[in-house]
Tab-separated table of C-alpha atoms in Angstrom:
chain	number	residue	atom	x	y	z
A	173	MET	CA	101.513	56.428	103.568
A	174	GLN	CA	98.859	58.868	102.583
A	175	THR	CA	98.741	61.615	104.918
A	176	THR	CA	95.961	64.353	105.512
A	177	PRO	CA	96.030	67.866	106.725
A	178	THR	CA	95.054	68.614	110.792
A	179	PRO	CA	91.522	67.844	111.634
A	180	LEU	CA	89.169	70.549	112.768
A	181	THR	CA	88.857	68.618	116.087
A	182	GLU	CA	92.626	68.620	116.602
A	183	ARG	CA	92.717	72.702	115.986
A	184	ILE	CA	93.305	74.701	118.818
A	185	ASN	CA	90.868	77.250	118.587
A	186	GLU	CA	93.002	79.804	120.662
A	187	LEU	CA	95.732	79.834	118.231
A	188	ASP	CA	92.699	80.148	115.122
A	189	VAL	CA	91.518	83.640	117.630
A	190	ILE	CA	94.783	84.802	117.950
A	191	ARG	CA	95.653	84.638	114.466
A	192	GLY	CA	92.168	86.160	113.529
A	193	PHE	CA	93.130	89.005	116.045
A	194	ALA	CA	96.334	89.582	114.379
A	195	LEU	CA	95.404	89.739	110.930
A	196	PHE	CA	92.942	92.879	111.660
A	197	GLY	CA	96.397	94.439	113.226
A	198	ILE	CA	98.542	93.619	110.517
A	199	PHE	CA	96.055	95.142	108.157
A	200	LEU	CA	96.101	98.515	109.844
A	201	VAL	CA	99.873	98.301	109.622
A	202	ASN	CA	99.865	97.602	105.880
A	203	MET	CA	97.362	100.260	104.998
A	204	PRO	CA	99.605	102.903	104.754
A	205	GLY	CA	101.472	101.173	102.474
A	206	TYR	CA	98.662	100.047	100.109
A	207	MET	CA	98.050	103.710	99.567
A	208	GLN	CA	101.760	105.768	99.558
A	209	PRO	CA	105.139	104.891	98.967
A	210	GLU	CA	105.973	103.941	102.604
A	211	LEU	CA	108.952	101.846	101.095
A	212	PHE	CA	111.045	105.235	100.487
A	213	LEU	CA	109.352	106.940	102.843
A	214	SER	CA	110.562	106.607	106.839
A	215	MET	CA	107.595	104.197	108.284
A	216	GLN	CA	107.417	106.494	111.570
A	217	ARG	CA	107.766	110.046	109.847
A	218	ILE	CA	104.645	112.042	109.654
A	219	PRO	CA	104.203	113.851	106.575
A	220	GLU	CA	104.446	117.912	107.233
A	221	HIS	CA	101.134	118.425	105.551
A	222	ALA	CA	99.340	115.847	107.713
A	223	GLY	CA	95.925	117.052	109.474
A	224	ALA	CA	95.215	116.937	113.306
A	225	VAL	CA	92.957	113.930	112.378
A	226	ASP	CA	96.074	111.902	110.586
A	227	LEU	CA	99.107	113.217	113.028
A	228	TRP	CA	96.943	111.645	115.712
A	229	LEU	CA	95.906	108.272	114.047
A	230	ARG	CA	99.429	107.606	113.377
A	231	MET	CA	100.512	108.056	116.663
A	232	MET	CA	97.714	105.855	118.119
A	233	LEU	CA	98.909	103.133	115.739
A	234	ASP	CA	102.401	103.636	116.488
A	235	MET	CA	101.637	103.349	120.264
A	236	LEU	CA	99.056	100.469	120.072
A	237	VAL	CA	99.563	98.637	116.462
A	238	GLN	CA	102.970	99.025	114.519
A	239	THR	CA	105.141	96.527	115.056
A	240	LYS	CA	102.747	94.711	117.160
A	241	PHE	CA	100.827	92.049	115.079
A	242	TYR	CA	103.805	90.772	112.877
A	243	THR	CA	105.520	89.930	116.140
A	244	ILE	CA	102.263	87.568	117.002
A	245	PHE	CA	101.966	86.444	113.352
A	246	SER	CA	105.641	84.972	113.757
A	247	PHE	CA	105.312	83.772	117.031
A	248	LEU	CA	102.209	81.597	115.710
A	249	PHE	CA	104.217	80.921	113.113
A	250	GLY	CA	107.026	79.077	115.035
A	251	ALA	CA	104.396	77.716	117.268
A	252	GLY	CA	102.264	76.231	113.995
A	253	PHE	CA	105.553	74.327	112.581
A	254	TYR	CA	105.836	72.561	116.172
A	255	LEU	CA	102.267	71.153	115.730
A	256	PHE	CA	102.301	70.458	112.455
A	257	MET	CA	105.895	68.774	112.611
A	258	SER	CA	104.624	66.675	115.579
A	259	LEU	CA	101.422	65.442	114.231
A	260	LEU	CA	103.341	63.952	111.119
A	261	GLU	CA	105.772	62.411	113.638
A	262	GLN	CA	102.699	60.737	115.790
A	263	LYS	CA	101.560	59.275	111.830
A	264	GLY	CA	104.880	57.882	110.876
A	265	VAL	CA	105.555	60.325	108.257
A	266	PRO	CA	109.035	61.705	107.522
A	267	VAL	CA	108.423	65.882	108.405
A	268	GLY	CA	111.282	66.742	106.367
A	269	SER	CA	110.368	66.881	103.145
A	270	LYS	CA	106.539	67.617	104.047
A	271	TYR	CA	107.855	70.414	105.554
A	272	PHE	CA	110.454	71.462	103.128
A	273	ARG	CA	107.430	71.582	100.656
A	274	ARG	CA	105.002	73.426	102.538
A	275	LEU	CA	107.538	75.983	103.008
A	276	THR	CA	108.846	76.227	98.698
A	277	VAL	CA	104.468	76.832	98.222
A	278	LEU	CA	104.586	79.213	100.827
A	279	PHE	CA	107.373	81.446	99.152
A	280	LEU	CA	105.948	80.895	95.760
A	281	PHE	CA	102.696	82.326	97.345
A	282	GLY	CA	104.968	85.139	99.038
A	283	ILE	CA	106.797	85.852	95.235
A	284	VAL	CA	103.064	86.395	93.495
A	285	HIS	CA	101.972	88.514	96.586
A	286	LEU	CA	105.439	90.709	95.997
A	287	LEU	CA	104.755	91.377	92.532
A	288	PHE	CA	101.595	93.332	93.632
A	289	TRP	CA	103.055	95.031	96.697
A	290	PHE	CA	106.355	95.476	98.214
A	291	GLY	CA	105.330	94.377	101.999
A	292	ASP	CA	104.617	90.966	101.733
A	293	ILE	CA	106.294	88.817	104.567
A	294	LEU	CA	105.002	85.108	103.591
A	295	HIS	CA	108.520	84.940	101.751
A	296	THR	CA	110.518	85.867	104.508
A	297	TYR	CA	108.880	83.592	106.378
A	298	ALA	CA	109.732	80.764	104.380
A	299	LEU	CA	113.328	81.550	104.018
A	300	ALA	CA	113.611	81.999	107.970
A	301	GLY	CA	111.945	79.007	108.170
A	302	ILE	CA	114.600	76.895	106.688
A	303	LEU	CA	116.678	77.886	109.728
A	304	LEU	CA	113.946	76.891	111.892
A	305	TYR	CA	113.919	73.462	110.734
A	306	LEU	CA	117.416	73.295	112.521
A	307	PHE	CA	116.141	73.549	115.991
A	308	TYR	CA	113.222	71.241	116.063
A	309	LYS	CA	114.687	68.586	117.557
A	310	ARG	CA	116.541	70.624	120.109
A	311	ARG	CA	116.031	70.533	123.895
A	312	GLU	CA	113.725	73.659	125.014
A	313	VAL	CA	116.281	75.081	127.085
A	314	VAL	CA	118.806	75.173	123.937
A	315	ILE	CA	115.665	76.793	121.954
A	316	LYS	CA	115.229	79.749	124.299
A	317	ARG	CA	118.285	80.529	124.715
A	318	TRP	CA	118.908	81.144	120.567
A	319	ALA	CA	115.646	83.312	120.829
A	320	ILE	CA	117.288	85.334	123.986
A	321	ALA	CA	120.377	85.411	122.138
A	322	LEU	CA	119.061	86.457	118.820
A	323	LEU	CA	116.785	89.161	120.465
A	324	ALA	CA	119.345	90.957	121.943
A	325	LEU	CA	121.549	90.401	118.967
A	326	LEU	CA	119.142	92.930	117.082
A	327	GLN	CA	117.834	95.207	120.293
A	328	ILE	CA	120.703	95.924	121.952
A	329	PRO	CA	122.915	97.708	119.089
A	330	MET	CA	119.266	99.231	118.761
A	331	GLY	CA	119.287	100.748	122.242
A	332	LEU	CA	123.575	102.210	121.605
A	333	ALA	CA	121.807	104.019	118.683
A	334	LEU	CA	119.653	106.118	121.173
A	335	LEU	CA	123.195	107.574	122.543
A	336	ILE	CA	124.336	109.329	119.223
A	337	PRO	CA	123.603	112.593	119.227
A	338	ASP	CA	121.143	113.947	115.564
A	339	ASP	CA	123.838	115.380	113.472
A	340	GLY	CA	120.875	117.234	111.988
A	341	HIS	CA	121.635	116.148	108.496
A	342	ALA	CA	119.241	115.123	106.422
A	343	THR	CA	119.522	112.676	103.301
A	344	GLY	CA	116.301	112.180	101.990
A	345	ALA	CA	116.065	113.852	99.019
A	346	GLN	CA	116.582	110.863	96.684
A	347	GLU	CA	113.840	108.778	98.880
A	348	GLU	CA	111.423	111.900	97.976
A	349	HIS	CA	112.583	111.779	94.307
A	350	LEU	CA	111.757	108.160	94.256
A	351	ALA	CA	108.638	108.673	96.480
A	352	ARG	CA	107.435	110.936	93.917
A	353	GLN	CA	108.327	108.249	90.797
A	354	ALA	CA	106.363	105.636	92.555
A	355	VAL	CA	103.186	108.062	93.065
A	356	ASP	CA	102.986	108.370	89.025
A	357	ALA	CA	103.845	104.576	88.130
A	358	TYR	CA	101.181	103.652	90.380
A	359	GLN	CA	98.883	106.367	89.941
A	360	ASN	CA	98.715	106.947	86.082
A	361	GLY	CA	101.347	104.011	84.727
A	362	SER	CA	100.060	100.978	83.076
A	363	LEU	CA	100.862	97.989	84.702
A	364	GLY	CA	103.958	97.036	82.476
A	365	GLU	CA	105.535	100.183	84.150
A	366	TRP	CA	104.109	99.503	87.618
A	367	LEU	CA	105.933	96.138	87.540
A	368	SER	CA	109.084	97.983	86.081
A	369	PHE	CA	109.426	100.263	88.866
A	370	ARG	CA	108.640	97.425	91.351
A	371	TRP	CA	111.672	95.515	89.583
A	372	ASN	CA	114.431	98.368	88.952
A	373	TYR	CA	113.283	100.286	92.538
A	374	GLU	CA	111.806	98.399	95.283
A	375	PHE	CA	113.372	95.323	94.600
A	376	PRO	CA	117.158	96.196	95.038
A	377	VAL	CA	116.041	97.815	98.717
A	378	LEU	CA	113.702	95.077	99.632
A	379	PHE	CA	116.714	92.088	98.916
A	380	GLN	CA	119.332	94.343	100.456
A	381	ASN	CA	117.369	94.293	103.905
A	382	GLU	CA	116.050	90.604	103.676
A	383	TRP	CA	118.697	89.356	105.924
A	384	LEU	CA	118.028	91.883	108.294
A	385	MET	CA	113.852	90.255	108.043
A	386	ILE	CA	115.045	86.970	108.693
A	387	LEU	CA	116.784	87.769	111.500
A	388	THR	CA	114.109	89.755	113.002
A	389	VAL	CA	111.412	86.961	112.891
A	390	LEU	CA	113.605	83.966	113.403
A	391	PRO	CA	113.879	84.633	117.270
A	392	LEU	CA	109.995	85.336	117.521
A	393	PHE	CA	109.796	81.908	115.853
A	394	LEU	CA	111.848	80.337	118.496
A	395	PHE	CA	109.630	81.633	121.099
A	396	GLY	CA	106.933	80.144	119.468
A	397	LEU	CA	108.540	76.839	118.990
A	398	TYR	CA	109.656	76.906	122.611
A	399	VAL	CA	106.039	77.905	124.321
A	400	ALA	CA	104.540	74.832	121.750
A	401	LYS	CA	106.985	72.373	122.514
A	402	LYS	CA	106.485	73.120	126.033
A	403	GLY	CA	102.582	71.973	125.654
A	404	VAL	CA	101.584	75.697	126.946
A	405	PHE	CA	98.875	75.804	124.629
A	406	HIS	CA	97.060	72.091	125.034
A	407	GLN	CA	97.620	72.444	129.117
A	408	LEU	CA	96.589	76.358	129.585
A	409	GLY	CA	95.336	75.662	132.892
A	410	GLN	CA	98.928	74.237	134.084
A	411	TYR	CA	100.149	77.248	132.900
A	412	GLU	CA	97.711	80.227	133.562
A	413	SER	CA	99.924	81.475	136.757
A	414	ALA	CA	103.009	81.976	134.394
A	415	ILE	CA	100.644	83.356	131.328
A	416	ARG	CA	98.821	85.724	134.306
A	417	ARG	CA	102.973	86.971	135.282
A	418	TYR	CA	103.766	87.511	131.678
A	419	TRP	CA	100.801	89.667	131.565
A	420	VAL	CA	101.514	91.915	134.343
A	421	ILE	CA	105.089	92.353	132.900
A	422	SER	CA	104.382	93.336	129.876
A	423	LEU	CA	101.340	95.712	130.361
A	424	LEU	CA	103.916	97.296	133.072
A	425	THR	CA	106.581	97.696	130.338
A	426	GLY	CA	104.824	97.889	127.416
A	427	PHE	CA	102.086	100.779	127.793
A	428	PRO	CA	104.544	103.430	129.466
A	429	LEU	CA	106.669	102.510	126.065
A	430	ALA	CA	104.300	103.151	124.095
A	431	VAL	CA	103.188	106.529	125.939
A	432	LEU	CA	107.165	107.846	125.273
A	433	ILE	CA	106.445	107.957	121.777
A	434	PRO	CA	104.301	110.878	121.533
A	435	LEU	CA	105.947	112.337	125.089
A	436	VAL	CA	109.281	112.154	122.563
A	437	HIS	CA	107.949	113.277	119.231
A	438	PHE	CA	106.448	116.780	120.493
A	439	GLY	CA	109.366	117.257	122.492
A	440	ILE	CA	108.194	116.814	126.586
A	441	VAL	CA	110.959	114.665	127.217
A	442	PRO	CA	114.348	115.445	125.454
A	443	ILE	CA	116.259	112.736	123.898
A	444	PRO	CA	120.219	112.835	123.183
A	445	GLY	CA	119.975	110.958	119.786
A	446	SER	CA	117.913	111.642	116.514
A	447	LEU	CA	114.158	111.900	116.720
A	448	GLU	CA	113.428	109.070	114.150
A	449	MET	CA	115.774	106.609	115.693
A	450	THR	CA	114.403	107.216	118.865
A	451	ARG	CA	110.779	106.218	117.844
A	452	LEU	CA	111.963	103.581	115.824
A	453	VAL	CA	113.306	101.867	118.795
A	454	LEU	CA	110.604	102.794	121.233
A	455	ILE	CA	108.111	101.249	118.489
A	456	GLN	CA	110.332	98.328	118.328
A	457	TRP	CA	110.177	97.687	121.899
A	458	SER	CA	106.606	98.567	122.703
A	459	GLY	CA	105.829	96.337	120.184
A	460	LEU	CA	107.925	93.211	121.394
A	461	ALA	CA	106.361	93.871	125.140
A	462	LEU	CA	102.280	94.680	124.055
A	463	CYS	CA	102.731	91.218	121.481
A	464	VAL	CA	103.089	89.484	124.799
A	465	PHE	CA	100.012	91.423	126.477
A	466	TYR	CA	98.044	90.847	123.333
A	467	LEU	CA	98.909	87.015	123.665
A	468	THR	CA	98.052	86.780	127.283
A	469	SER	CA	95.844	88.753	127.262
A	470	ILE	CA	93.484	86.592	124.804
A	471	LEU	CA	94.490	83.377	126.123
A	472	LEU	CA	93.419	84.476	129.659
A	473	MET	CA	89.848	86.167	128.130
A	474	MET	CA	89.458	82.327	126.453
A	475	ARG	CA	90.193	80.673	129.716
A	476	LYS	CA	86.043	82.033	130.870
A	477	GLU	CA	83.516	81.203	129.499
A	478	GLN	CA	81.950	84.752	128.181
A	479	GLY	CA	85.463	85.981	126.973
A	480	SER	CA	85.467	82.842	124.681
A	481	GLU	CA	82.041	83.382	123.155
A	482	ARG	CA	82.887	87.253	122.738
A	483	LEU	CA	86.170	86.337	120.948
A	484	ALA	CA	85.004	83.732	118.727
A	485	PHE	CA	83.770	85.523	115.512
A	486	LEU	CA	87.839	85.789	115.204
A	487	ALA	CA	88.464	81.826	114.820
A	488	PRO	CA	87.053	81.835	111.059
A	489	VAL	CA	88.980	84.415	110.039
A	490	GLY	CA	92.114	83.313	111.623
A	491	ARG	CA	91.753	79.957	110.173
A	492	MET	CA	91.175	81.178	106.739
A	493	ALA	CA	94.538	83.920	107.243
A	494	LEU	CA	96.396	83.283	104.341
A	495	THR	CA	93.207	83.963	102.131
A	496	ASN	CA	92.260	86.967	103.814
A	497	TYR	CA	95.985	88.063	104.093
A	498	ILE	CA	96.387	88.452	100.237
A	499	ALA	CA	92.404	89.626	99.889
A	500	GLN	CA	93.404	92.470	101.831
A	501	THR	CA	96.081	92.818	99.435
A	502	VAL	CA	93.929	92.619	96.253
A	503	LEU	CA	91.108	94.308	97.611
A	504	CYS	CA	92.873	98.081	99.022
A	505	ILE	CA	95.113	97.863	95.608
A	506	SER	CA	92.002	97.636	94.000
A	507	THR	CA	89.976	100.032	95.309
A	508	VAL	CA	93.324	102.528	95.338
A	509	LYS	CA	93.453	101.889	91.798
A	510	LEU	CA	90.226	102.129	90.877
A	511	PHE	CA	89.558	105.458	92.435
A	512	HIS	CA	93.116	107.025	92.400
A	513	LEU	CA	93.852	107.568	96.031
A	514	TYR	CA	97.571	106.749	95.725
A	515	GLY	CA	99.639	109.314	97.321
A	516	SER	CA	97.217	111.770	98.187
A	517	THR	CA	94.338	109.969	100.397
A	518	PRO	CA	94.630	110.805	104.240
A	519	LEU	CA	95.699	108.340	106.348
A	520	TRP	CA	92.074	108.535	108.487
A	521	VAL	CA	90.200	107.186	104.970
A	522	GLY	CA	92.229	104.171	104.951
A	523	PHE	CA	91.591	103.414	108.102
A	524	MET	CA	88.078	103.729	107.755
A	525	LEU	CA	87.918	101.555	104.783
A	526	CYS	CA	90.146	98.781	107.150
A	527	LEU	CA	86.907	99.165	109.177
A	528	LEU	CA	84.579	98.590	106.245
A	529	ILE	CA	86.721	95.653	104.773
A	530	PHE	CA	87.407	93.378	107.866
A	531	PRO	CA	84.137	92.961	109.192
A	532	ILE	CA	83.126	91.662	105.764
A	533	GLN	CA	86.253	89.340	105.533
A	534	VAL	CA	85.045	87.997	109.117
A	535	ALA	CA	81.214	87.149	108.041
A	536	TRP	CA	82.577	85.684	104.299
A	537	SER	CA	85.195	83.676	106.639
A	538	LYS	CA	82.110	82.059	108.621
A	539	TRP	CA	80.153	81.880	105.773
A	540	TRP	CA	82.828	79.910	103.593
A	541	LEU	CA	84.063	77.659	106.510
A	542	SER	CA	80.516	76.582	107.179
A	543	ARG	CA	80.719	75.037	103.546
A	544	TYR	CA	84.000	73.873	103.177
A	545	ARG	CA	86.744	72.643	105.319
A	546	TYR	CA	89.527	75.062	104.692
A	547	GLY	CA	90.109	78.464	102.961
A	548	PRO	CA	90.696	78.534	99.193
A	549	LEU	CA	93.769	79.013	99.225
A	550	GLU	CA	94.512	77.769	102.529
A	551	TRP	CA	92.963	74.275	100.394
A	552	VAL	CA	95.979	74.672	97.456
A	553	TRP	CA	98.901	75.247	100.010
A	554	ARG	CA	98.012	71.624	101.645
A	555	SER	CA	97.457	69.832	98.401
A	556	LEU	CA	99.981	70.691	97.469
A	557	THR	CA	101.998	70.014	101.024
A	558	TYR	CA	100.435	67.086	101.051
A	559	GLY	CA	100.933	65.779	97.196
A	560	SER	CA	97.267	64.803	96.829
A	561	VAL	CA	93.937	67.217	96.461
A	562	GLN	CA	91.998	67.528	99.754
A	563	GLN	CA	88.525	67.109	99.913
A	564	LEU	CA	87.653	71.012	100.267
A	565	LYS	CA	83.512	70.374	100.398
A	566	LYS	CA	81.909	69.418	104.053
């Protein structure tokens, strides 16, 4: 039986808008990694030479952006998984073969992306997606319990780590040496030296932590699967009161946790544990809460005509999320290499680059989708998933 991707009339506009919004947040999070060797520097460490603008920009990113958007993307992946599978079932198509072909293509996209930048998430999603398949037929209550249990498995140890006193022993000499090597390789080296450094030093670090990344995104996948399976996105009016309740709860928990980040950094709030671990935990916990706040805020705004119109510009860029995600890497790495920006550029310059590139992506996505059914990489992904060349031009 020949199958086709989800037609536009069956798409859920709210999910495209949320995906577009999350893509901008992901861009802001990834930007420092395009411009400096973050893999060998603590993501939450603020360089000693940072100016006042960079210092406060880093604080604002940690408070409002860092860990807040990969959580949204992971949630959407779980929701999209259910919508994809249930649609195939309605058409009487065996879902397993199509789904694993879809994951295989996503994994290959991720591996190619990983060659150019260490921060790829696509290959992790593909691997975690294998485990997600085990939950498709499970009851909603079982999915919810597994999601909570897996989330607690990671968050409880992080909370306990806050109680461990800081021994004041610094062990960052090797990482700083590797960071200097990375700057030299990416700034002055050839493509071969670039790939050699990545293979010898970055890939081992990434692969050692891959299991942790899979366990981090899997519970978020499950929450997305749970919400989609309950039919929330198809019956938003019926669940509006619950959405408002979660909006209030996430607001009252997320922003106090976020505000604690600068208070802890500047020593205003004393802590028993290390500064770096405390900031890491606060960023992670505020990310989980504000992820819910951002999600519910958009859903509530789109319940109103005025809000829906104001957010409509995000839908095209969200429909082309894969193409735009990869394009951000290509554009930024090319710009950094061309203008020799790696390792020496202030954070605010990268922030301004995001503000320049993302509106261009929004306009380009709208133009492209006015003429074509799917984004370029989405078309490749769908064609390989369904085993036939999909019609691209409208």
